[in-house]
Short mmCIF file of C-alpha atoms in Angstrom, two decimals:
data_model
loop_
_atom_site.label_atom_id
_atom_site.label_comp_id
_atom_site.label_asym_id
_atom_site.label_seq_id
_atom_site.Cartn_x
_atom_site.Cartn_y
_atom_site.Cartn_z
CA MET A 583 0.05 0.00 -0.04
CA GLN A 584 1.40 3.46 -1.05
CA SER A 585 0.24 5.10 2.05
CA GLN A 586 2.38 2.82 4.31
CA LYS A 587 5.38 3.55 2.17
CA ILE A 588 4.81 7.30 2.35
CA GLY A 589 4.20 7.03 6.13
CA LYS A 590 7.48 5.12 6.71
CA LYS A 591 9.35 7.95 4.83
CA VAL A 592 7.72 10.65 6.80
CA ARG A 593 8.62 8.72 10.13
CA TYR A 594 12.24 8.28 8.94
CA PHE A 595 12.75 11.93 8.18
CA ARG A 596 10.94 13.05 11.32
CA LEU A 597 13.14 10.85 13.53
CA ARG A 598 16.25 11.93 11.66
CA ALA A 599 15.28 15.76 12.41
CA LEU A 600 14.66 14.71 16.18
CA ILE A 601 11.22 16.08 16.02
CA SER A 602 8.33 14.53 17.85
CA GLN A 603 4.97 13.89 16.02
CA LEU A 604 3.33 16.45 18.14
CA LYS A 605 5.90 19.15 17.23
CA LEU A 606 5.73 18.45 13.66
CA GLU A 607 1.91 18.54 13.78
CA ARG A 608 2.23 22.10 15.32
CA LEU A 609 4.88 23.12 12.49
CA ILE A 610 2.50 22.15 9.74
CA GLU A 611 -0.60 23.14 11.69
CA ALA A 612 -2.24 19.59 11.56
CA SER A 613 -4.58 18.08 13.95
CA ASP A 614 -3.59 16.18 16.97
CA GLY A 615 -2.96 12.55 16.03
CA SER A 616 -2.72 13.17 12.27
CA LEU A 617 0.90 12.22 12.00
CA SER A 618 0.33 9.07 13.96
CA ARG A 619 -2.34 8.22 11.27
CA LEU A 620 -0.16 9.19 8.46
CA GLU A 621 2.98 7.30 9.63
CA SER A 622 0.98 4.13 10.43
CA GLY A 623 -0.48 4.14 6.91
CA LYS A 624 -4.19 4.72 8.14
CA VAL A 625 -4.40 7.86 6.03
CA ASN A 626 -2.93 9.01 2.75
CA PRO A 627 -1.65 12.62 2.95
CA THR A 628 -2.46 15.26 0.51
CA LYS A 629 0.48 16.65 -1.56
CA GLU A 630 0.04 19.94 0.30
CA THR A 631 0.60 18.06 3.76
CA LEU A 632 3.67 16.33 2.19
CA PHE A 633 4.97 19.74 1.01
CA ALA A 634 4.59 21.27 4.51
CA ILE A 635 6.20 18.21 6.06
CA ALA A 636 9.22 18.70 3.60
CA GLU A 637 9.32 22.42 4.31
CA ALA A 638 9.15 21.82 8.23
CA LEU A 639 11.70 19.10 7.89
CA ASP A 640 14.02 21.02 5.61
CA LEU A 641 14.23 18.36 3.03
CA SER A 642 16.36 18.66 0.02
CA LYS A 643 14.88 18.38 -3.51
CA VAL A 644 16.23 14.76 -3.76
CA GLU A 645 14.69 13.91 -0.49
CA ILE A 646 11.43 15.59 -1.48
CA ALA A 647 11.36 13.55 -4.85
CA TYR A 648 11.89 10.43 -2.73
CA LEU A 649 9.13 11.35 -0.34
CA PHE A 650 6.83 11.61 -3.36
CA GLY A 651 8.10 8.47 -4.85
CA ILE A 652 9.66 10.10 -7.99
CA VAL A 653 12.75 8.48 -7.08
CA GLU A 654 13.08 5.06 -5.81
CA ASN A 655 16.35 5.07 -3.63
CA ILE A 656 18.45 7.67 -2.22
CA GLU A 657 21.30 7.63 0.15
CA ILE A 658 20.23 8.98 3.60
CA GLY A 659 21.90 9.53 6.84
CA LEU A 660 21.28 7.57 10.07
CA VAL A 661 18.17 7.98 12.08
CA LYS A 662 18.44 8.83 15.91
CA GLU A 663 15.51 8.06 18.20
CA VAL A 664 13.44 10.87 19.61
CA ILE A 665 13.93 10.84 23.28
#
């Protein structure tokens, strides 16, 4: 399912940025719990939401292309767990 792939990518980039779901929700002005549903693949985000996430997480053009599924694989850094 495409929404699960997108959710995993969002989770990866969010964790890499050391940002909690709640903080990212606040940054993109999303409702409480929306990131949890997105990351678990329960909802499919709009392109506007994905662009807001990309901007909030300061993703590069290549990372945005990966997030949108335009490119399949990119080299990305290590993820650190949010404490």
